XYZ file of C-alpha atoms in Angstrom:
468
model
C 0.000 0.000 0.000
C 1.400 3.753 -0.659
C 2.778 6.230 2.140
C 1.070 8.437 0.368
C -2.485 9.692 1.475
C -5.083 10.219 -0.954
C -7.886 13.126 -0.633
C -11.773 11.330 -0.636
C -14.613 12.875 -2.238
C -15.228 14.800 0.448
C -12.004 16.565 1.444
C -10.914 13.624 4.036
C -7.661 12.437 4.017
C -7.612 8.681 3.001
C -4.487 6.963 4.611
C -4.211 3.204 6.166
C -6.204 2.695 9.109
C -9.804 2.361 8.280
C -12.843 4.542 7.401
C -13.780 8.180 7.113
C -14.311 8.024 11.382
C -10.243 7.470 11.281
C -9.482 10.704 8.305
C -9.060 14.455 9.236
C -10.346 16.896 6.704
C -8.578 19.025 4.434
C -8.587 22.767 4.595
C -5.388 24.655 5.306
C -3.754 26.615 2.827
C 0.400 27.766 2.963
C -0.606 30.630 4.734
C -2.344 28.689 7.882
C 0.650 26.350 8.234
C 3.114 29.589 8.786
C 0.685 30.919 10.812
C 0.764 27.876 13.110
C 4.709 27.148 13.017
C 5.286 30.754 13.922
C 2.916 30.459 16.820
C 4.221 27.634 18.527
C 7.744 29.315 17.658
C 6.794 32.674 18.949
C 8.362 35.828 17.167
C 9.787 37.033 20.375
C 10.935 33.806 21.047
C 14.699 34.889 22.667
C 12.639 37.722 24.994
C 12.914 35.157 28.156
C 16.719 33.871 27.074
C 18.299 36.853 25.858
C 20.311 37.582 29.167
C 21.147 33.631 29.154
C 22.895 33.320 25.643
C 24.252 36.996 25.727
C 26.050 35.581 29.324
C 27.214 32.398 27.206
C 28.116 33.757 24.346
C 30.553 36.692 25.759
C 28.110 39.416 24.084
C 28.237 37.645 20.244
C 23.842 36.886 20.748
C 22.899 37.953 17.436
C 25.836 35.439 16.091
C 24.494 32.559 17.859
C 20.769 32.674 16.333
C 22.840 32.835 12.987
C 24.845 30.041 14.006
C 21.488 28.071 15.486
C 19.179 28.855 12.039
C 22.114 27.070 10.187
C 22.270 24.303 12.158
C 18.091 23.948 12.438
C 17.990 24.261 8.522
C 19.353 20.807 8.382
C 16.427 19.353 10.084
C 14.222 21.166 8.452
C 15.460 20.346 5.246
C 15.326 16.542 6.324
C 11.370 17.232 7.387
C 11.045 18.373 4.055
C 12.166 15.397 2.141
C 10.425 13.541 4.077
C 6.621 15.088 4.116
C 7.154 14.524 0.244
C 7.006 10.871 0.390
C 4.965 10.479 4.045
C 2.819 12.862 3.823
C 0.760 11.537 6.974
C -0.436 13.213 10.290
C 1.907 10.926 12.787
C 4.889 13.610 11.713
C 8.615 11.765 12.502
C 6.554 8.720 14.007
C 5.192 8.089 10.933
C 8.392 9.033 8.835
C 11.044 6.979 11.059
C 8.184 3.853 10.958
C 8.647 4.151 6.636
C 12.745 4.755 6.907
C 13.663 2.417 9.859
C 10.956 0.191 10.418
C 7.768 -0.025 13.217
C 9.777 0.155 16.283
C 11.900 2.885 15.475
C 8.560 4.485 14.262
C 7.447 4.010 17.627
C 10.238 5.295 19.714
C 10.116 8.443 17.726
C 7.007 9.103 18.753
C 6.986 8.498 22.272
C 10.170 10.608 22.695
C 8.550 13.743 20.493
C 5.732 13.249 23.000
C 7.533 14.624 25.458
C 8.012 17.620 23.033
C 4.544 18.119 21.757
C 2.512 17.470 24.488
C 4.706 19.167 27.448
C 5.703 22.591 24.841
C 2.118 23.444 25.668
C 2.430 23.030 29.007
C 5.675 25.211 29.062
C 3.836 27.790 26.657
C 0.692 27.852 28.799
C 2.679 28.788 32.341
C 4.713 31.258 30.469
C 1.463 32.918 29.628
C -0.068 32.364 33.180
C 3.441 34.311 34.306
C 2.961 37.311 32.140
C -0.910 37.572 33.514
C -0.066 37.508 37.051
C 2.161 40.338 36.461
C -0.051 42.354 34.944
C -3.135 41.216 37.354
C -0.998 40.158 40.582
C -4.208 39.696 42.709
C -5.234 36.145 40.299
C -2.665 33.939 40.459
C -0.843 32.373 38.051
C -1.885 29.063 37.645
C -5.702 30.182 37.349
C -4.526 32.137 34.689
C -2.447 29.273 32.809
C -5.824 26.796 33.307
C -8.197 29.232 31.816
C -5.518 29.911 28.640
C -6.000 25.886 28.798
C -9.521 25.965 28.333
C -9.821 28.720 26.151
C -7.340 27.534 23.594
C -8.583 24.039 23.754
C -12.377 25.125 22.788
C -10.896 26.367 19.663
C -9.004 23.584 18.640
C -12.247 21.408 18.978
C -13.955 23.957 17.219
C -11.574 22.835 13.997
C -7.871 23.819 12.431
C -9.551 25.871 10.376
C -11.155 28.284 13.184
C -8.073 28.078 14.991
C -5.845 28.968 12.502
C -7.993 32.034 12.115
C -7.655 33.050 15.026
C -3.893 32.653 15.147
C -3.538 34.397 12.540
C -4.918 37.776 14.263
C -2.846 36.623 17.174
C -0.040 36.370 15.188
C -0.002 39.553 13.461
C -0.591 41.534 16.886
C 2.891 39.537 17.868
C 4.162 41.170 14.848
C 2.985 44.212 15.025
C 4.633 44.497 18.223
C 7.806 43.051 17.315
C 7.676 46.057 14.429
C 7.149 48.939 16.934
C 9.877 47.512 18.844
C 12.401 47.219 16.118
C 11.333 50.811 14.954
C 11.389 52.357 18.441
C 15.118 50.539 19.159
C 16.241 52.269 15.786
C 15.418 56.106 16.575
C 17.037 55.517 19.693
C 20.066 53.995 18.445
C 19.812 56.899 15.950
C 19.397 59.678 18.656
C 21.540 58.329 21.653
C 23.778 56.110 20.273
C 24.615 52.293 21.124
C 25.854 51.188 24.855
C 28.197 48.452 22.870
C 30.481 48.566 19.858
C 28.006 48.169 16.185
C 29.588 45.100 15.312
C 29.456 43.113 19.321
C 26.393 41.500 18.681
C 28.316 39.087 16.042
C 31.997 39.610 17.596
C 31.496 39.782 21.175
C 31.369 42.749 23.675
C 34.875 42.165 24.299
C 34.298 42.320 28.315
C 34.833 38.319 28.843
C 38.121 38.371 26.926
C 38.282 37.606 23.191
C 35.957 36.154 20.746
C 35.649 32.212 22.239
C 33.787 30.033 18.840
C 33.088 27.631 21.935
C 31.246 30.260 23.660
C 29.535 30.811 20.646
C 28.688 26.596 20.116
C 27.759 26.805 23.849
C 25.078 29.121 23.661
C 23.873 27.665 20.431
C 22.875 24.547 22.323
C 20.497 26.999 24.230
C 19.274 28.714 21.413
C 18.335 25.988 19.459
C 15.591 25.644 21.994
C 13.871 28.770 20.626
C 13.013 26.920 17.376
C 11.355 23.624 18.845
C 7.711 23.780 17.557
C 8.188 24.687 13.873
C 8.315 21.043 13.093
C 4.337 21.261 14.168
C 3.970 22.150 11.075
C 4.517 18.698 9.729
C 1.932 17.360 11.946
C -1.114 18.644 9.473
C 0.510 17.006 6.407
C -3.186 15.319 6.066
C -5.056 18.534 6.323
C -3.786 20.659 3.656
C -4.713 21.863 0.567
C -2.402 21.915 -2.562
C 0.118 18.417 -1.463
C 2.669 17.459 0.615
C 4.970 20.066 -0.962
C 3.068 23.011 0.324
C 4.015 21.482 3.725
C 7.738 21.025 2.842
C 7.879 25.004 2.059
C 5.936 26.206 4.728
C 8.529 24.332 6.989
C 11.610 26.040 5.561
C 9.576 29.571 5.504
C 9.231 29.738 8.776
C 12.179 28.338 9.876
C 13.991 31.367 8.043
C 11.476 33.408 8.327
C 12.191 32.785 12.953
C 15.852 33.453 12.191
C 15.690 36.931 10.122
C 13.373 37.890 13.161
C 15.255 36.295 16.022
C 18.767 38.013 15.001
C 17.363 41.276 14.121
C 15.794 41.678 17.527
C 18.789 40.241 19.375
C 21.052 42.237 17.526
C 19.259 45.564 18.515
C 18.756 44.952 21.794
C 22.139 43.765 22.654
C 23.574 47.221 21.421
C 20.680 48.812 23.520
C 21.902 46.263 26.511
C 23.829 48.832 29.283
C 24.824 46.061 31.071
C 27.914 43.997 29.917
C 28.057 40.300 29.150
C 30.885 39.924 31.796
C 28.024 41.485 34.591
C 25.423 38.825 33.551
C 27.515 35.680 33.432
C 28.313 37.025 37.145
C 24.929 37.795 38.492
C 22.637 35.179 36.485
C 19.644 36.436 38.626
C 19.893 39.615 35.601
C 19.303 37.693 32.896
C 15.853 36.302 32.980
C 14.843 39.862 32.428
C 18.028 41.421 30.950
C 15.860 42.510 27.315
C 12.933 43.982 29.627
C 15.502 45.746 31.846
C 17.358 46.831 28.022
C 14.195 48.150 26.699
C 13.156 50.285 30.376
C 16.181 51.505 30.016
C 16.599 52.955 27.082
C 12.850 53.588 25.788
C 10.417 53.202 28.330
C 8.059 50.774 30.481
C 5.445 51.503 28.385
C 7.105 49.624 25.592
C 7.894 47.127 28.564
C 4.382 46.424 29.229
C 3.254 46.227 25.328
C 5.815 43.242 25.067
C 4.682 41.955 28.400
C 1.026 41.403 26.779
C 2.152 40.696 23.919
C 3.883 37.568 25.680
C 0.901 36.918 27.753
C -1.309 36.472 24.783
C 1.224 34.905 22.339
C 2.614 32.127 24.731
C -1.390 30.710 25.268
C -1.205 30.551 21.460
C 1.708 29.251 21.151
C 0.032 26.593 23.653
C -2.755 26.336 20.850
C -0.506 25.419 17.884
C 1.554 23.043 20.256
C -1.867 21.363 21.485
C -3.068 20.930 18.290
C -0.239 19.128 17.088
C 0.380 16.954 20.201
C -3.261 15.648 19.351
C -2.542 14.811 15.731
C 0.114 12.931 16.774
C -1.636 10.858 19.498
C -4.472 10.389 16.927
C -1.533 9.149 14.258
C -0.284 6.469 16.711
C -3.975 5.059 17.761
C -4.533 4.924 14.399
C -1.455 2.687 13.859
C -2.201 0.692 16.960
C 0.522 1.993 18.740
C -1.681 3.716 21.185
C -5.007 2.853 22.479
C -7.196 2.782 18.929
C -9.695 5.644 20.563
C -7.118 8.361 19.726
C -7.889 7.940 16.167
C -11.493 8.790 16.303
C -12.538 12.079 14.535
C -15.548 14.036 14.566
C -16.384 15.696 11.039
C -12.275 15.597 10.152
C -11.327 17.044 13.987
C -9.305 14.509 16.231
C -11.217 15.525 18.911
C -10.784 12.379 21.880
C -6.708 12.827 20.665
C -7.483 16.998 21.513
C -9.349 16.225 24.414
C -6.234 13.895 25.852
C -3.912 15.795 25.224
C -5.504 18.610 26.840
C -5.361 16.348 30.615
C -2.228 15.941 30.181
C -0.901 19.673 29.267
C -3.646 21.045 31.719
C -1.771 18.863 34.568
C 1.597 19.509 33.539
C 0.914 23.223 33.338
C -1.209 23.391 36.592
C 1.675 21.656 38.602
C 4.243 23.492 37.124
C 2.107 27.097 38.174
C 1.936 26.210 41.388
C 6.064 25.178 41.783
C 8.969 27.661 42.045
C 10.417 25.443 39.948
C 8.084 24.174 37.662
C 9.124 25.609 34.541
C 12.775 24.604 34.856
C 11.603 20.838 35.221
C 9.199 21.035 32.812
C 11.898 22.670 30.182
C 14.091 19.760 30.899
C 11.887 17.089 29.881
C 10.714 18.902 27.047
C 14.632 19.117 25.036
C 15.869 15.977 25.154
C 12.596 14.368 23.392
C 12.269 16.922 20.784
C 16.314 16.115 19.627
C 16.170 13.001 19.928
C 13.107 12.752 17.646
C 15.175 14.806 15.518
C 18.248 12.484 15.224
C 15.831 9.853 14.508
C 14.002 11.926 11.709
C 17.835 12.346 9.942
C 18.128 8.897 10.327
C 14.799 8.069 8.641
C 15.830 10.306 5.959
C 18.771 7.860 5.053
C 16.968 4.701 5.654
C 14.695 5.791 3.062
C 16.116 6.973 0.228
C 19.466 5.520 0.835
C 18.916 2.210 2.709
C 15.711 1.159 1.126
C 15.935 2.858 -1.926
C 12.032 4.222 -1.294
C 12.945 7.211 -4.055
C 12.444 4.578 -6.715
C 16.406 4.024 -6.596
C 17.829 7.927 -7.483
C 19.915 8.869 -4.612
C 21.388 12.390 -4.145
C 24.204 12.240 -1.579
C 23.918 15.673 -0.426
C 20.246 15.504 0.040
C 20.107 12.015 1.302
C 23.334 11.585 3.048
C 25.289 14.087 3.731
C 22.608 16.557 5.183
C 20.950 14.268 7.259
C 24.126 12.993 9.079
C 25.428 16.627 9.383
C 22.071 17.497 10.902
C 22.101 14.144 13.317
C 25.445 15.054 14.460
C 24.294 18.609 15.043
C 21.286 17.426 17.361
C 23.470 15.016 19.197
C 25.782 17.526 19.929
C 22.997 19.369 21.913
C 21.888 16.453 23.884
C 25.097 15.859 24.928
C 25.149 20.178 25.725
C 21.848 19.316 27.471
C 21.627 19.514 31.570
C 22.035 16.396 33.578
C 18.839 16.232 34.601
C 17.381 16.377 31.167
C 19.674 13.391 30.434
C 18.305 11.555 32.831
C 14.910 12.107 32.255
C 14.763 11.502 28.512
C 16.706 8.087 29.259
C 14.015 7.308 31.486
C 11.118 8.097 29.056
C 13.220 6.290 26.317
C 13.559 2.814 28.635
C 9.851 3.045 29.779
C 8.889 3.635 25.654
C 11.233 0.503 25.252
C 9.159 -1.468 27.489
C 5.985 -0.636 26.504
C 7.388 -1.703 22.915
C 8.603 -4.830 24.103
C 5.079 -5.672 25.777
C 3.097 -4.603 22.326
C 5.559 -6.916 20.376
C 5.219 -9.883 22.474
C 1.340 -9.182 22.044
C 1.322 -9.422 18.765
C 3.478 -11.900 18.722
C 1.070 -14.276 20.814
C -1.930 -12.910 18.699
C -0.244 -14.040 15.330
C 0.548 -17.290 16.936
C -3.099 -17.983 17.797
C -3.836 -16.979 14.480
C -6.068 -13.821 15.757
């Protein structure tokens, strides 16, 4: 049977895995899949690390998103060549299952669980942060559970109501990020910059000279800021136009992120009064080191307008992760993989896969709200499953077209080959970068996945032996 999903009569998705109860509906166009990547990205993505990789990096912030864009572009580019051939809802669980075979398939997508379920989660407290500074009298994690129920409502509504309203989100994140690149210019133009022009890609100079490994270090933080545009891949079955309107949407916005993430790093690191050498000593400055940049030299009322701009965006964000997370779930119930009821759909909408994954991000979030240190534990879980999905997608990408020849025979070595492995070495390099805890816990979702593998194996095994 082909990888390749066929539209019905009546704009459903046709794919293995039984009738139109099991298909999702067609109906976004280019512009609703950029919409969604760049939601669960978030334009403003390096806001909350700036002070982190401008520490790390001995000033050089604006190099390291150019650096990190690079080195994403190579997973991209391997998400692209493989949406072409699988174009299919499950995402890298369904592209590692054609490349390497049903268990790695599997393991894929239990470890990019961890990324697209718990990204919500991480997007939603974020949000519920930003609230209860505006509103301090509500606390935070009522705010992050109604952002859970709000956003949910419209993904069960349909991807094609919530992409709408993305898109207005979106475009107020935008707008915002404008006013703030315009403001930071007639300053610079008036006053002057606190650093040297060129320190934002050299280095402010004030932790010795330029270090590359400084550079690589931060990187491995930065990459961070991209994990979600891979979403994008998830509604392969739900757009309009082919698989290769989902391929292009996925490099768009990945380059699309990077022109915006260096050009606001770069500004506000020569707006930045405080040196690189004063953050890497007093760490407790850099969670709000570009708020403290932007006080300083414009105003808090420009402050405040990124604040809500945050609040609202990160709930959003939440949206496009959630919605994602549940076409995954439904993509591995409709393989079996997961309990079957995940693949239901109501008129094309995964809803029971929406509604699951809702618990789960509505728990994670909730507990997270009401911990000091929620968010750090809930960031470290997150990284280590989305990489190590990725080194499995590269990986895919060369038991495919290289291994098992699934491109009718015509291999290119630099798309087949030499990309993917760069790109696998790249996101094993950050896993080993990762934090110790991280480590741990993605080795212990990987053995549990392994288990639960092992049990669904044996099943079958038994069930083919009794002739079931």
């Amino acid at each position: 049977m082909s990888q390749n999903g066929q539209t019905g009569h009546n704009g459903t998705t046709a794919v293995p895995g039984g009738g139109a109860e099991h298909q999702l509906r067609r109906s976004l166009g280019f512009r609703d899949l950029v919409v969604y990547g760049l939601l669960f990205i978030a334009p403003m993505a390096p806001v909350g690390v700036f002070g982190t990789l401008d520490a790390k990096s001995h000033g050089a912030v604006a190099l390291v998103y150019v650096v990190a864009t690079v080195a994403m572009a190579f997973t991209a580019f391997s998400y692209a060549q493989m949406v072409r051939v699988v174009p299919q809802a499950g995402s890298v669980f369904a592209y590692a299952r054609a490349g390497l075979g049903n268990g790695a398939g599997f393991i894929a997508g239990w470890m990019a669980m961890l990324d697209y379920v718990l990204i919500p989660a991480v997007a939603y407290l974020f949000s519920g942060i930003a609230m209860e500074a505006l509103v301090p009298e509500v606390s935070r994690w009522v705010w992050t559970a109604m952002a859970v129920v709000v956003t949910t409502l419209l993904n069960l509504w349909g991807v094609r109501t919530a992409a709408r309203v993305g898109f207005l989100v979106l475009a107020m994140e935008i707008v915002v990020l404008v006013v703030f690149v315009i403001t930071a210019i007639v300053v610079l133009a008036q006053d002057g910059a606190e650093r040297d022009w060129l320190s934002p890609l050299s280095g402010d100079g004030t932790q010795g000279a330029f270090a590359l490994s400084a550079v690589v270090g931060a990187v491995s933080v930065a990459v961070l800021s991209y994990l979600g545009f891979d979403a994008i891949a998830t509604f392969a079955e739900e757009v309009t136009g082919g698989s290769a309107k989902v391929a292009r949407a996925l490099l768009f916005c990945l380059a699309l992120a990077g022109v915006l993430f260096v050009a606001q790093t770069y500004l506000v690191a020569l707006l930045e009064p405080v040196s690189s050498a004063r953050l890497a000593a007093e760490p407790e400055r850099q969670g709000s080191a570009f708020y403290d940049a932007v006080d300083a030299s414009v105003g808090t009322w420009l402050h405040d307008l990124v604040a809500v701009s945050k609040a609202i965006g990160a709930a959003f964000a939440a949206l496009a992760g959630q919605a994602a997370a549940g076409r995954l779930l439904f993509a591995m119930g409709r393989d079996r993989r997961l309990p079957g009821a995940l693949s239901r759909t109501d008129s094309g909408v995964p809803r029971v896969a929406l509604l699951v994954s809702a618990v789960i991000t509505m728990a994670a979030a909730v507990w997270a709200a009401r911990r000091d240190d929620g968010l750090d534990h809930l960031v470290s879980v997150v990284d280590v499953g989305a990489l190590t999905a990725f080194t499995l997608l590269h990986a895919s990408v060369v038991g495919w077209f290289v291994i098992r020849r699934g491109g009718g025979g015509v291999v290119s070595w630099w798309r087949h080959l030499l990309v993917p492995v760069l790109g696998a070495a790249i996101t094993i390099a950050v896993i080993v970068e990762a934090s110790g805890t991280a480590q741990v816990v993605g080795a212990i979702w990987l053995a549990v996945g392994l288990v639960v593998l092992a049990v669904q194996w044996r099943g079958r095994r038994d069930a083919e032996a009794a002739g079931v």
